[in-house]
PDB file of C-alpha atoms in Angstrom:
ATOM      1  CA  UNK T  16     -57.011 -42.381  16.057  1.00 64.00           C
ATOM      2  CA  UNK T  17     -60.359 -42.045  17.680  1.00 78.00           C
ATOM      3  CA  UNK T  18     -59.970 -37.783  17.916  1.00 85.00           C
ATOM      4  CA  UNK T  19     -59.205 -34.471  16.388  1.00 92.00           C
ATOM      5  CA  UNK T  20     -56.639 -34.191  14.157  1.00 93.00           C
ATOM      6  CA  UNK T  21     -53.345 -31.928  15.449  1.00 94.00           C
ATOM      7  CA  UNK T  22     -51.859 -30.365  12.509  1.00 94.00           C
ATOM      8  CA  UNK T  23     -48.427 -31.353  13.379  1.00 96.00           C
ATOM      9  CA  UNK T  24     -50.320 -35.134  13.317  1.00 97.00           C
ATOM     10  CA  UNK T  25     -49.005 -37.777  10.503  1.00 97.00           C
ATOM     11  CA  UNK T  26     -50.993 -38.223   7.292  1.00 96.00           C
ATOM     12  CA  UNK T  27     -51.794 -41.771   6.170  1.00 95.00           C
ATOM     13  CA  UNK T  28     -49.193 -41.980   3.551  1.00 96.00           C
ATOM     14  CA  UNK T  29     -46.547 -40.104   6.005  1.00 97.00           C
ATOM     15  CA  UNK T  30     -46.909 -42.718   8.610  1.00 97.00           C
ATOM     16  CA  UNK T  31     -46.452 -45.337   5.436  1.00 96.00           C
ATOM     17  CA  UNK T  32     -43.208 -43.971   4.843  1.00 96.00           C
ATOM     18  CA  UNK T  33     -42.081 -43.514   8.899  1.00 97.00           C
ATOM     19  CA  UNK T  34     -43.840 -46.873  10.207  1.00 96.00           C
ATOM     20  CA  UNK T  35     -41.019 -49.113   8.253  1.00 96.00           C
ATOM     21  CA  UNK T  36     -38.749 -47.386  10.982  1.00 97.00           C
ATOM     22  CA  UNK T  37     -40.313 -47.954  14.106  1.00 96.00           C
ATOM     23  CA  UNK T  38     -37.826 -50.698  16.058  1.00 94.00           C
ATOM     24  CA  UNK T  39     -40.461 -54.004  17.012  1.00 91.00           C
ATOM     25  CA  UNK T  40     -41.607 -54.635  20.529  1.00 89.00           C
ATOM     26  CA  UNK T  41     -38.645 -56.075  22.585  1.00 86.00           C
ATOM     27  CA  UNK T  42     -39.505 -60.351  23.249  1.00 86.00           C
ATOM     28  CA  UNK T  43     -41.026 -61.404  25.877  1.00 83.00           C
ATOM     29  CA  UNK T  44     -42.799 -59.716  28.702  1.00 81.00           C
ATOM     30  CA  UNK T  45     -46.126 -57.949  28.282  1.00 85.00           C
ATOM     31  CA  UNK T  46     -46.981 -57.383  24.663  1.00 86.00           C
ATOM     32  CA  UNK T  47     -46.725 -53.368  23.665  1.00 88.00           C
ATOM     33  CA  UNK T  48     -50.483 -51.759  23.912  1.00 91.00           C
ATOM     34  CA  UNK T  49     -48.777 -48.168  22.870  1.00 94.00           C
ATOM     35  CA  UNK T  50     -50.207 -47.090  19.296  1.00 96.00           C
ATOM     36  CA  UNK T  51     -47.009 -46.466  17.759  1.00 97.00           C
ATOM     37  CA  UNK T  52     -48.912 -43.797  15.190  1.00 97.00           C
ATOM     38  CA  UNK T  53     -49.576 -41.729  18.591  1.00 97.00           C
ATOM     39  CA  UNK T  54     -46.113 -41.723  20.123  1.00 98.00           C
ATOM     40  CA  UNK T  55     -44.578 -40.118  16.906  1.00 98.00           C
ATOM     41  CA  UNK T  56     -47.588 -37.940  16.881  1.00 98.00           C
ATOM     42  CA  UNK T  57     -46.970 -37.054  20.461  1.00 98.00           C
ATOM     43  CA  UNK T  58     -43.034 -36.029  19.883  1.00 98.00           C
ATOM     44  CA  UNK T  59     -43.785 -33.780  16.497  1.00 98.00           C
ATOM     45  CA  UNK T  60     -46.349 -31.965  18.865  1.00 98.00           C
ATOM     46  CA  UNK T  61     -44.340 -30.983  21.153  1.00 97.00           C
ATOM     47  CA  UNK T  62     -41.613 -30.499  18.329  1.00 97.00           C
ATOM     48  CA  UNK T  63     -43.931 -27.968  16.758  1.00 97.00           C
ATOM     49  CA  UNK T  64     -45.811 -26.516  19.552  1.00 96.00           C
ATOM     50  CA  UNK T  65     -43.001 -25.893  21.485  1.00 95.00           C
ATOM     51  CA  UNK T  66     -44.903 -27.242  24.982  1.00 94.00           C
ATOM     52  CA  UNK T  67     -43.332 -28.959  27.924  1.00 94.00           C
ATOM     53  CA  UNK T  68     -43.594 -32.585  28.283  1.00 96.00           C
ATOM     54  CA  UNK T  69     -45.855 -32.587  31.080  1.00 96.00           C
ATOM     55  CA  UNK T  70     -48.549 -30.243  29.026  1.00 96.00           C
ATOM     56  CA  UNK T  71     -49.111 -33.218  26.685  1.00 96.00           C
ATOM     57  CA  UNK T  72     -52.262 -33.079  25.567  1.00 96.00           C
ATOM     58  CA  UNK T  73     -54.476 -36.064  27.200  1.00 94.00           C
ATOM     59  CA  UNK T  74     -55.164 -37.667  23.850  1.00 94.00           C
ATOM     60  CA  UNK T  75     -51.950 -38.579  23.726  1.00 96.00           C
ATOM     61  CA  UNK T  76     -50.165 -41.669  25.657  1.00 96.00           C
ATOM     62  CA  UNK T  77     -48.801 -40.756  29.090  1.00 97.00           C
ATOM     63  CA  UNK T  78     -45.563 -38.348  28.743  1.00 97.00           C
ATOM     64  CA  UNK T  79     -43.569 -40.407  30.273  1.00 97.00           C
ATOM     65  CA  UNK T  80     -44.362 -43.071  27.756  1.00 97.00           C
ATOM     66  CA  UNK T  81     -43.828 -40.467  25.045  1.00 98.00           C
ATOM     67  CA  UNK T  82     -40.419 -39.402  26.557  1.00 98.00           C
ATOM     68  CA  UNK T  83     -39.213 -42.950  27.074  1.00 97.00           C
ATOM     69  CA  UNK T  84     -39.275 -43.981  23.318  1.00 97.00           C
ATOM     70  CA  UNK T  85     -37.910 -40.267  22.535  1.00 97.00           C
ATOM     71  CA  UNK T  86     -35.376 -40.813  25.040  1.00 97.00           C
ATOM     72  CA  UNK T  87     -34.015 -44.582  23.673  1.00 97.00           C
ATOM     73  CA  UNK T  88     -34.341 -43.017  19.807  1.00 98.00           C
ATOM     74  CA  UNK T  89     -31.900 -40.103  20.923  1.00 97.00           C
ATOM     75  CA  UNK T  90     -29.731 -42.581  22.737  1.00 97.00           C
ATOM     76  CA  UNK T  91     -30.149 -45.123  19.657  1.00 97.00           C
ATOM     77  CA  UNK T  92     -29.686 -42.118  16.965  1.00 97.00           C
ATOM     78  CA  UNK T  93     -33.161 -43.420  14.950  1.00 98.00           C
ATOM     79  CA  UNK T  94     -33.512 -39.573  13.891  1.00 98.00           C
ATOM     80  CA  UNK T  95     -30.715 -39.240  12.513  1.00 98.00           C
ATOM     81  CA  UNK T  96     -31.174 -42.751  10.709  1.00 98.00           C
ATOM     82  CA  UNK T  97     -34.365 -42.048   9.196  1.00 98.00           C
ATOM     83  CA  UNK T  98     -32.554 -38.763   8.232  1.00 98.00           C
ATOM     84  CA  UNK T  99     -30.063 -40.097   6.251  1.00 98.00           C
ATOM     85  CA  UNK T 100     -32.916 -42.639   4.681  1.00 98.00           C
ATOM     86  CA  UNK T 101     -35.389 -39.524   4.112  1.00 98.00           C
ATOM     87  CA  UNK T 102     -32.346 -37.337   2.635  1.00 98.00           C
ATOM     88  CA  UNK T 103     -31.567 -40.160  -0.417  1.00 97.00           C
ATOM     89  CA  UNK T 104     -34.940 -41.008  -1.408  1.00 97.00           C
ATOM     90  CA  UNK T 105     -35.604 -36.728  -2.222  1.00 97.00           C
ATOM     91  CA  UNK T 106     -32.193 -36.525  -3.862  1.00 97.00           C
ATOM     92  CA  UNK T 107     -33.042 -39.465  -5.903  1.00 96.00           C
ATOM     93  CA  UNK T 108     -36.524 -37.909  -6.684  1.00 95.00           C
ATOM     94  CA  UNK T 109     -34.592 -34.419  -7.512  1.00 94.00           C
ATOM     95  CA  UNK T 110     -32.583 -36.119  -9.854  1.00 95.00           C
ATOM     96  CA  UNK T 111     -29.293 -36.165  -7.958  1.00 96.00           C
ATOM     97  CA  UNK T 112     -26.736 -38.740  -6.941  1.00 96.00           C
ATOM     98  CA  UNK T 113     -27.731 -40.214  -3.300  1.00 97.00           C
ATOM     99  CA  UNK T 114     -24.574 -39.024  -2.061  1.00 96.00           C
ATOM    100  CA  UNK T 115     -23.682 -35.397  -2.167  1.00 97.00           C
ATOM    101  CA  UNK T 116     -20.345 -33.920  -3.837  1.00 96.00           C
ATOM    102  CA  UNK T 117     -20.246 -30.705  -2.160  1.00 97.00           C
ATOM    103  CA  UNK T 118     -22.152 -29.067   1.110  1.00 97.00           C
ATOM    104  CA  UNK T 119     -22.162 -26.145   3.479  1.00 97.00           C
ATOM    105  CA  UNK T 120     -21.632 -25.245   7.164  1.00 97.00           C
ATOM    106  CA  UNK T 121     -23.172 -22.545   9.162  1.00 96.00           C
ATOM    107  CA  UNK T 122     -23.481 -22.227  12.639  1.00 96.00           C
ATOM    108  CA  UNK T 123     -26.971 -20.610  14.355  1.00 97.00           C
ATOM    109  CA  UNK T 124     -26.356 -19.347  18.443  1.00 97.00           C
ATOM    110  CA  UNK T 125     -29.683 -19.991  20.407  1.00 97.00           C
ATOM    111  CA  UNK T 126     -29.747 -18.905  23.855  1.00 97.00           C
ATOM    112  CA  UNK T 127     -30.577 -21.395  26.969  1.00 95.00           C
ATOM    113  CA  UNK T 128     -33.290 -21.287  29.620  1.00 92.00           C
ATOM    114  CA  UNK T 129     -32.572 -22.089  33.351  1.00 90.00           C
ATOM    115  CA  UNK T 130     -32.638 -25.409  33.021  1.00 86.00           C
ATOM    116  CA  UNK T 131     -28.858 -26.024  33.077  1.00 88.00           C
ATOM    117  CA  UNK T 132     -26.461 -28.030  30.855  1.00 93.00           C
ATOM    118  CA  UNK T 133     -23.877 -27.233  28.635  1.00 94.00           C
ATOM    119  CA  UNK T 134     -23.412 -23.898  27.915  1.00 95.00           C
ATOM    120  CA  UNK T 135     -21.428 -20.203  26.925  1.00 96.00           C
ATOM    121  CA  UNK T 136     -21.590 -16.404  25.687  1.00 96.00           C
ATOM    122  CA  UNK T 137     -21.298 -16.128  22.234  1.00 94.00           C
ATOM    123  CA  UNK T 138     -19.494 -12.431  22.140  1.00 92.00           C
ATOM    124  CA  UNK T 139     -20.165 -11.744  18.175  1.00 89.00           C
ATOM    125  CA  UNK T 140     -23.804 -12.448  18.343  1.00 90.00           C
ATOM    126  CA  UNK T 141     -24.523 -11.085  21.880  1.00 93.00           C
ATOM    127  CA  UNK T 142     -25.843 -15.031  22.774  1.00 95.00           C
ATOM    128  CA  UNK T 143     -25.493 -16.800  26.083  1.00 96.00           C
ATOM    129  CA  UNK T 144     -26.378 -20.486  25.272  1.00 96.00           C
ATOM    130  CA  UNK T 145     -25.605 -23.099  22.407  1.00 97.00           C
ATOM    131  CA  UNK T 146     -24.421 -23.394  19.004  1.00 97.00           C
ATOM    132  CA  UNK T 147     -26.146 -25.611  16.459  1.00 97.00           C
ATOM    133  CA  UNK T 148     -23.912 -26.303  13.790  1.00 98.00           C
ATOM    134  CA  UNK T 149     -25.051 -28.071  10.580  1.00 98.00           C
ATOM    135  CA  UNK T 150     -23.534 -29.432   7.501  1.00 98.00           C
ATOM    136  CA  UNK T 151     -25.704 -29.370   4.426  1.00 98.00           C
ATOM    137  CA  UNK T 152     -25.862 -30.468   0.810  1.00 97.00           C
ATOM    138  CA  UNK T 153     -26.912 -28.291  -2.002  1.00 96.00           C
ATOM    139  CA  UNK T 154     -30.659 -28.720  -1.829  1.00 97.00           C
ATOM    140  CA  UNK T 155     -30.631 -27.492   2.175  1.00 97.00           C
ATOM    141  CA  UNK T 156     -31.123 -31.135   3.444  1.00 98.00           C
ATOM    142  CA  UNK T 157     -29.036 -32.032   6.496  1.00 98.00           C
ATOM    143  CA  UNK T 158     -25.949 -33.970   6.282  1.00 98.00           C
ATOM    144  CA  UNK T 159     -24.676 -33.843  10.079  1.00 98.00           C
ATOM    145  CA  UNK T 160     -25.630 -31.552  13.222  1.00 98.00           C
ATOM    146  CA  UNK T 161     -23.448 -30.584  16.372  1.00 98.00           C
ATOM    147  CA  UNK T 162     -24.624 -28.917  19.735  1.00 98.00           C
ATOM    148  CA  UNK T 163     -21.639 -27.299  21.531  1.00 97.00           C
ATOM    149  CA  UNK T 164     -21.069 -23.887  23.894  1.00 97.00           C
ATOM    150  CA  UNK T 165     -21.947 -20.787  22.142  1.00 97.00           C
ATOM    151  CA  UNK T 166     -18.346 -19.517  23.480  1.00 96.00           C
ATOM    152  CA  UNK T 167     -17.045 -21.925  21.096  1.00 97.00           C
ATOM    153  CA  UNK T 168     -15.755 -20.110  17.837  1.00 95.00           C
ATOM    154  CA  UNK T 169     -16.984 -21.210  14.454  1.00 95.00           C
ATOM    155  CA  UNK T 170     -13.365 -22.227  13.600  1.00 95.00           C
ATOM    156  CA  UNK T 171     -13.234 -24.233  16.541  1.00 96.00           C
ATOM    157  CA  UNK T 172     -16.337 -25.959  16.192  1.00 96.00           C
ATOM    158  CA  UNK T 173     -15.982 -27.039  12.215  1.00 97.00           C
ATOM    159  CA  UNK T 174     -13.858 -29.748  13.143  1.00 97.00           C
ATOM    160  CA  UNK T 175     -16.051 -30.789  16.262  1.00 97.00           C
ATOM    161  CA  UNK T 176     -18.802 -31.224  13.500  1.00 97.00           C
ATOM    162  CA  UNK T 177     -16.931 -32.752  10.726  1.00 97.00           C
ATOM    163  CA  UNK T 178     -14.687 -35.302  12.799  1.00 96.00           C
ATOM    164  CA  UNK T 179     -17.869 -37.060  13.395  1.00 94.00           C
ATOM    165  CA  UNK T 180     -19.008 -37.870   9.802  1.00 94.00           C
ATOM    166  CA  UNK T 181     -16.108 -40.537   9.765  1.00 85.00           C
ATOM    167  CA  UNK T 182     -16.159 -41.224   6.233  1.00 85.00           C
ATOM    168  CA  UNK T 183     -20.267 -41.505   6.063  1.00 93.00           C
ATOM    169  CA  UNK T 184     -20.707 -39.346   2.778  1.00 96.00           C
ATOM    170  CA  UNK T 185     -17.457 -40.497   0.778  1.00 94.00           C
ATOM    171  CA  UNK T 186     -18.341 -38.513  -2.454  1.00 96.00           C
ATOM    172  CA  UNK T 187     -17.747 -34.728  -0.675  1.00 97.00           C
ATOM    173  CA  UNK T 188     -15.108 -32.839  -2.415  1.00 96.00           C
ATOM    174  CA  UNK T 189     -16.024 -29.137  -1.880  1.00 97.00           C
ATOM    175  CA  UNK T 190     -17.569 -26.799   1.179  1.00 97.00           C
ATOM    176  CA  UNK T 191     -18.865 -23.430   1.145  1.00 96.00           C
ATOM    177  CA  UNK T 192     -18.658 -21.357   4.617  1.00 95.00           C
ATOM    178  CA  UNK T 193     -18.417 -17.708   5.523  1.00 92.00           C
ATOM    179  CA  UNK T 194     -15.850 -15.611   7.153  1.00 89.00           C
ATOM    180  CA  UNK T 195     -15.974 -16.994  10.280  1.00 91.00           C
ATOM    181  CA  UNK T 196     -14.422 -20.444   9.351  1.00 95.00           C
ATOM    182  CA  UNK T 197     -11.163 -18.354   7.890  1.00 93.00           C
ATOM    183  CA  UNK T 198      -7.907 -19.458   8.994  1.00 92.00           C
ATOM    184  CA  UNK T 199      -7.532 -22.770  11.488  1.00 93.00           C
ATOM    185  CA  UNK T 200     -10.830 -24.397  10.209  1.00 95.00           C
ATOM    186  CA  UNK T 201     -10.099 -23.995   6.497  1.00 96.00           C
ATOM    187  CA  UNK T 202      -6.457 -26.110   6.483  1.00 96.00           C
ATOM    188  CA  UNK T 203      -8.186 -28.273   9.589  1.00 96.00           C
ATOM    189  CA  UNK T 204     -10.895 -29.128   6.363  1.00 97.00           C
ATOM    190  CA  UNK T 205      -8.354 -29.351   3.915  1.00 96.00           C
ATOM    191  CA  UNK T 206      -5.569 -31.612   5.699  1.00 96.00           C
ATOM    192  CA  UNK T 207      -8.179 -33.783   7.246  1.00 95.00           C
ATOM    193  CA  UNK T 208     -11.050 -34.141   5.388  1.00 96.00           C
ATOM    194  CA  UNK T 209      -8.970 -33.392   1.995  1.00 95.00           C
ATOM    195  CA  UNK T 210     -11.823 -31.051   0.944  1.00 96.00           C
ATOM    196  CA  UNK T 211     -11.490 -27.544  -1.313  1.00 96.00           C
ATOM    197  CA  UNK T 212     -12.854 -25.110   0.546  1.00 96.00           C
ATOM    198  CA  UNK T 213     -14.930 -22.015  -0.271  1.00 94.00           C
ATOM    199  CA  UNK T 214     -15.238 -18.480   1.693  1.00 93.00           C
ATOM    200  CA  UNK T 215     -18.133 -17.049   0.132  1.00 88.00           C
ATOM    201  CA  UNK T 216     -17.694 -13.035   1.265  1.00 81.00           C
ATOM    202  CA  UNK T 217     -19.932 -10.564   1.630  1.00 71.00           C
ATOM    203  CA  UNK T 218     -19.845  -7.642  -1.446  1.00 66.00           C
ATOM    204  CA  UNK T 219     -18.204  -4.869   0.013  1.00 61.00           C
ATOM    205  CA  UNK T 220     -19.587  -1.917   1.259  1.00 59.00           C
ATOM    206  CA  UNK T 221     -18.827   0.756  -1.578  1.00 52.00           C
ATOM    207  CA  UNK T 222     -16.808   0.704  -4.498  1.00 61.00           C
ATOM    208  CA  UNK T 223     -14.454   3.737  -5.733  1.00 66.00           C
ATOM    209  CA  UNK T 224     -16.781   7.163  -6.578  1.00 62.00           C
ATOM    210  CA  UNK T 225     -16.019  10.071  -7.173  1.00 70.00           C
ATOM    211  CA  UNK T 226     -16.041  12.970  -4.575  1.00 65.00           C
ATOM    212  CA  UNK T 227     -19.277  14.984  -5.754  1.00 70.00           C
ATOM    213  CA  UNK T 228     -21.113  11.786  -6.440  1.00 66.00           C
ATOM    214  CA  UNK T 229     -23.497   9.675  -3.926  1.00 64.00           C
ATOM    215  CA  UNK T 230     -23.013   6.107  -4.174  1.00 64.00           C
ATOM    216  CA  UNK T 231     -26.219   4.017  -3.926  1.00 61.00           C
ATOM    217  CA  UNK T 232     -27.427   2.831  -1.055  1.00 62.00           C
ATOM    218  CA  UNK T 233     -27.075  -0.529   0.150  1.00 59.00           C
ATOM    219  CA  UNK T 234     -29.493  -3.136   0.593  1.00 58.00           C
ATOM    220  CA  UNK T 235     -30.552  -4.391   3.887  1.00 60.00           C
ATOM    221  CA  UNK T 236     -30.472  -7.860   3.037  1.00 55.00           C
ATOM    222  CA  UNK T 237     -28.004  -9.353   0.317  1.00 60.00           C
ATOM    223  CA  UNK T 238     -28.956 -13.124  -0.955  1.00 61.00           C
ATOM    224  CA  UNK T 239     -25.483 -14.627  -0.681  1.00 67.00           C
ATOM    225  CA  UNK T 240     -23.859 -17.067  -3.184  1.00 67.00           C
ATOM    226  CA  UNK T 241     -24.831 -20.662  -1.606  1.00 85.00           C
ATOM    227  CA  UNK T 242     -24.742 -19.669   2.314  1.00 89.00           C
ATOM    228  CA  UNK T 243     -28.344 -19.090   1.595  1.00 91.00           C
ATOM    229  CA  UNK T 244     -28.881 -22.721   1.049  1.00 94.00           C
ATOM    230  CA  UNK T 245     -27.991 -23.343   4.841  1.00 95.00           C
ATOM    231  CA  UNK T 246     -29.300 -20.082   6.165  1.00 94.00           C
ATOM    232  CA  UNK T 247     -32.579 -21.468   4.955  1.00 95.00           C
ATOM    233  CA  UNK T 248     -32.231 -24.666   6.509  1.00 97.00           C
ATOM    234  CA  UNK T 249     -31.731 -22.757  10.037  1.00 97.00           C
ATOM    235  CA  UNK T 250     -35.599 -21.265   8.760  1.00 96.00           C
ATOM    236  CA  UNK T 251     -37.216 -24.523   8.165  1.00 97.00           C
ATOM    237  CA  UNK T 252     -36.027 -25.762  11.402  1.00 97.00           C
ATOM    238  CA  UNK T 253     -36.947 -22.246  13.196  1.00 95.00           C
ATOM    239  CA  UNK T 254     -40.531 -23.078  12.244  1.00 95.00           C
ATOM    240  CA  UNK T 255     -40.877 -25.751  15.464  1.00 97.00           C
ATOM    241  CA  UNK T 256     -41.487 -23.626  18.761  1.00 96.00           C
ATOM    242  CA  UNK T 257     -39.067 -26.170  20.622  1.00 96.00           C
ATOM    243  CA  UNK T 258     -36.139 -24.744  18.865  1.00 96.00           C
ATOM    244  CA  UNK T 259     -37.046 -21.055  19.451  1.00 95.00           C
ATOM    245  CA  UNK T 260     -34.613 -21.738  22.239  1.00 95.00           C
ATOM    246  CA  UNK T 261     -32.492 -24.189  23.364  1.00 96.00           C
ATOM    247  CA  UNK T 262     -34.993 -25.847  26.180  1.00 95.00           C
ATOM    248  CA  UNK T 263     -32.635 -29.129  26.753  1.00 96.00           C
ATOM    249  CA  UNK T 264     -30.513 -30.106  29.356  1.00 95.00           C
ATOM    250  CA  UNK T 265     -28.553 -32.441  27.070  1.00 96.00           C
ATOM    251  CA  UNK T 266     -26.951 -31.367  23.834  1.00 97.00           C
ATOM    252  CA  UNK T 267     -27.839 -34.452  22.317  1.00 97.00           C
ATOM    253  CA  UNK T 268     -31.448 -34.061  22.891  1.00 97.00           C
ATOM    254  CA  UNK T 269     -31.230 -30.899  20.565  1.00 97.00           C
ATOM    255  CA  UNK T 270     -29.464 -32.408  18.395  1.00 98.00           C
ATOM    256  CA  UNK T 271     -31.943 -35.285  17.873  1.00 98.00           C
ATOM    257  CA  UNK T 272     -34.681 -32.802  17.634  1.00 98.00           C
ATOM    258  CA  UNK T 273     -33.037 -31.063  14.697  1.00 98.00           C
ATOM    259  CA  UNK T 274     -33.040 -34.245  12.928  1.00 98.00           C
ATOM    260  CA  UNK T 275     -36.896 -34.765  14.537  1.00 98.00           C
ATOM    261  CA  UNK T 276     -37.418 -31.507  12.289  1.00 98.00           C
ATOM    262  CA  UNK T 277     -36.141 -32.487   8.757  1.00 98.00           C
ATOM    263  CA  UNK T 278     -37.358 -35.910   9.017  1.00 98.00           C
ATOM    264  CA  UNK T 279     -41.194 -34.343  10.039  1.00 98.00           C
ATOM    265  CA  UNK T 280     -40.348 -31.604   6.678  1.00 97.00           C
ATOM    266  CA  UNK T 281     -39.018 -34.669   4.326  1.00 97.00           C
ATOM    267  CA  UNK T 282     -41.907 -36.914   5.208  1.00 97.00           C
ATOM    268  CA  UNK T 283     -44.459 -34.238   4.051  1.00 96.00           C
ATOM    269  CA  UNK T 284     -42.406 -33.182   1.103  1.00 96.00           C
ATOM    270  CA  UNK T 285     -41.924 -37.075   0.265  1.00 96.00           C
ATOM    271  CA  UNK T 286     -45.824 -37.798   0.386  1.00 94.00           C
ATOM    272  CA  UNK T 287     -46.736 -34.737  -1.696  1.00 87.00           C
ATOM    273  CA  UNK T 288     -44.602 -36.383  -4.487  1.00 79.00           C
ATOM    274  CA  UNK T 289     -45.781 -39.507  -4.121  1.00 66.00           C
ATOM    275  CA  UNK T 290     -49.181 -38.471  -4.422  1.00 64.00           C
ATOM    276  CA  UNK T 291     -48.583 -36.209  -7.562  1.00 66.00           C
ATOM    277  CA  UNK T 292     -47.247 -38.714  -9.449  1.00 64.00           C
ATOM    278  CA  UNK T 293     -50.218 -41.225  -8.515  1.00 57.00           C
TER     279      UNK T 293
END
């Protein structure tokens, strides 16, 4: 890498880890000339900068060379791959079984630019775009994501979401979710998936006081048994620019970006370990 470094750019030992997952050259034909190293460097820039395509920086490879392997690696789900990979290998370091027991779902509305695709008006939150909905274990790593309408309820989308994990994490038993997954989505989760299933509520307003006493005021924000675990995920994927919106015309190309996202915070997470306990 004959220039200055990016700071979204892959360390030594984090392009150790991601290199093993890099598909070969196709046989035959012209032998690949693309450094690799650069392409993934290429699609976490513009994963963290937030820039279009064709504002690649000239270091880089060509956009269009950048966009065709990001375009085959959506198509071939790689992201979510090296996800699932990434995800193990930090609950095995944490001390944890590989495959989680229990998760949580949340939903985050994002609105949509001009540039078209699937879309709706999501009335609660005052959004007109998309709905990212993830599934999470206890630690805040990501299970499964879903890109759908914004006009589609959170009860409705749960099983658009879970429908698609077709048996991949076989020792889940429990779910936490909020208020919004009450009623359909709950005995959806428990006659399909044959989950338990946990509305964590928020502490009421007030309690019972007396007439000639005040009651204390309430705090602006309340840390919330376990939905914090997801809500935090939402904030370690709201630090990349390119998901300050939703800037895609597909909804699987934000979907594979979401997955872009954990694997670039699990590589650095995974390297900082392994150099610690070198």
């Amino acid at each position: 890498m004959n220039r200055k470094a990016y700071h979204s750019d892959l360390t030594d030992k984090e392009w150790a880890l991601l290199s093993t997952f890099i598909p070969p050259a196709q046989p035959g034909g012209r032998p690949r000339s693309t450094d690799m190293r650069e392409v993934v460097n290429a699609i976490f820039y513009i994963l963290r900068g937030g820039c279009a395509w064709r504002l690649l920086p000239h270091e880089f490879p060509k956009w269009k060379t950048v966009y065709h392997y990001q375009r085959a690696w959506r198509r071939s789900g790689l992201w979510e791959q090296i996800n699932s990979v990434l995800r193990e290998r930090l609950r095995a370091m944490a001390g944890r079984e590989t495959q989680p027991s229990a998760c949580v779902i949340d939903s985050q509305s994002v609105k949509t630019t001009e540039r078209g695709g699937v879309h709706g008006y999501d009335g609660a939150k005052k959004v007109g775009g998309r709905k990212r909905h993830i599934l999470v274990d206890t630690l805040g790593l990501l299970l499964k994501a879903h890109v759908h309408a914004a006009d589609i309820t959170d009860r409705d989308g749960a099983p658009l979401l879970l429908e698609r994990l077709a048996g991949a994490f076989p020792r889940l038993q429990h779910i936490w979710a909020d208020m919004g997954y009450r009623g359909r989505a709950v005995d959806w989760i428990k006659a399909q998936m044959g989950w338990t299933v946990e509305i964590v509520k928020r502490p009421s307003k007030w309690g019972r006081y007396p007439i000639d006493v005040e009651p204390p005021p309430m705090p602006r924000w309340t840390t919330l048994p376990r939905r914090w675990v997801v809500e935090r995920t939402f904030a370690w994927i709201g630090r990349y620019q390119r998901m300050s919106k939703d800037y895609e015309y597909l909804t699987e190309t934000g979907e594979a970006f979401i997955y872009a996202a954990m694997v670039r915070l699990m590589l650095r997470r995974l390297s900082r370990t392994a150099a610690e306990t070198s």
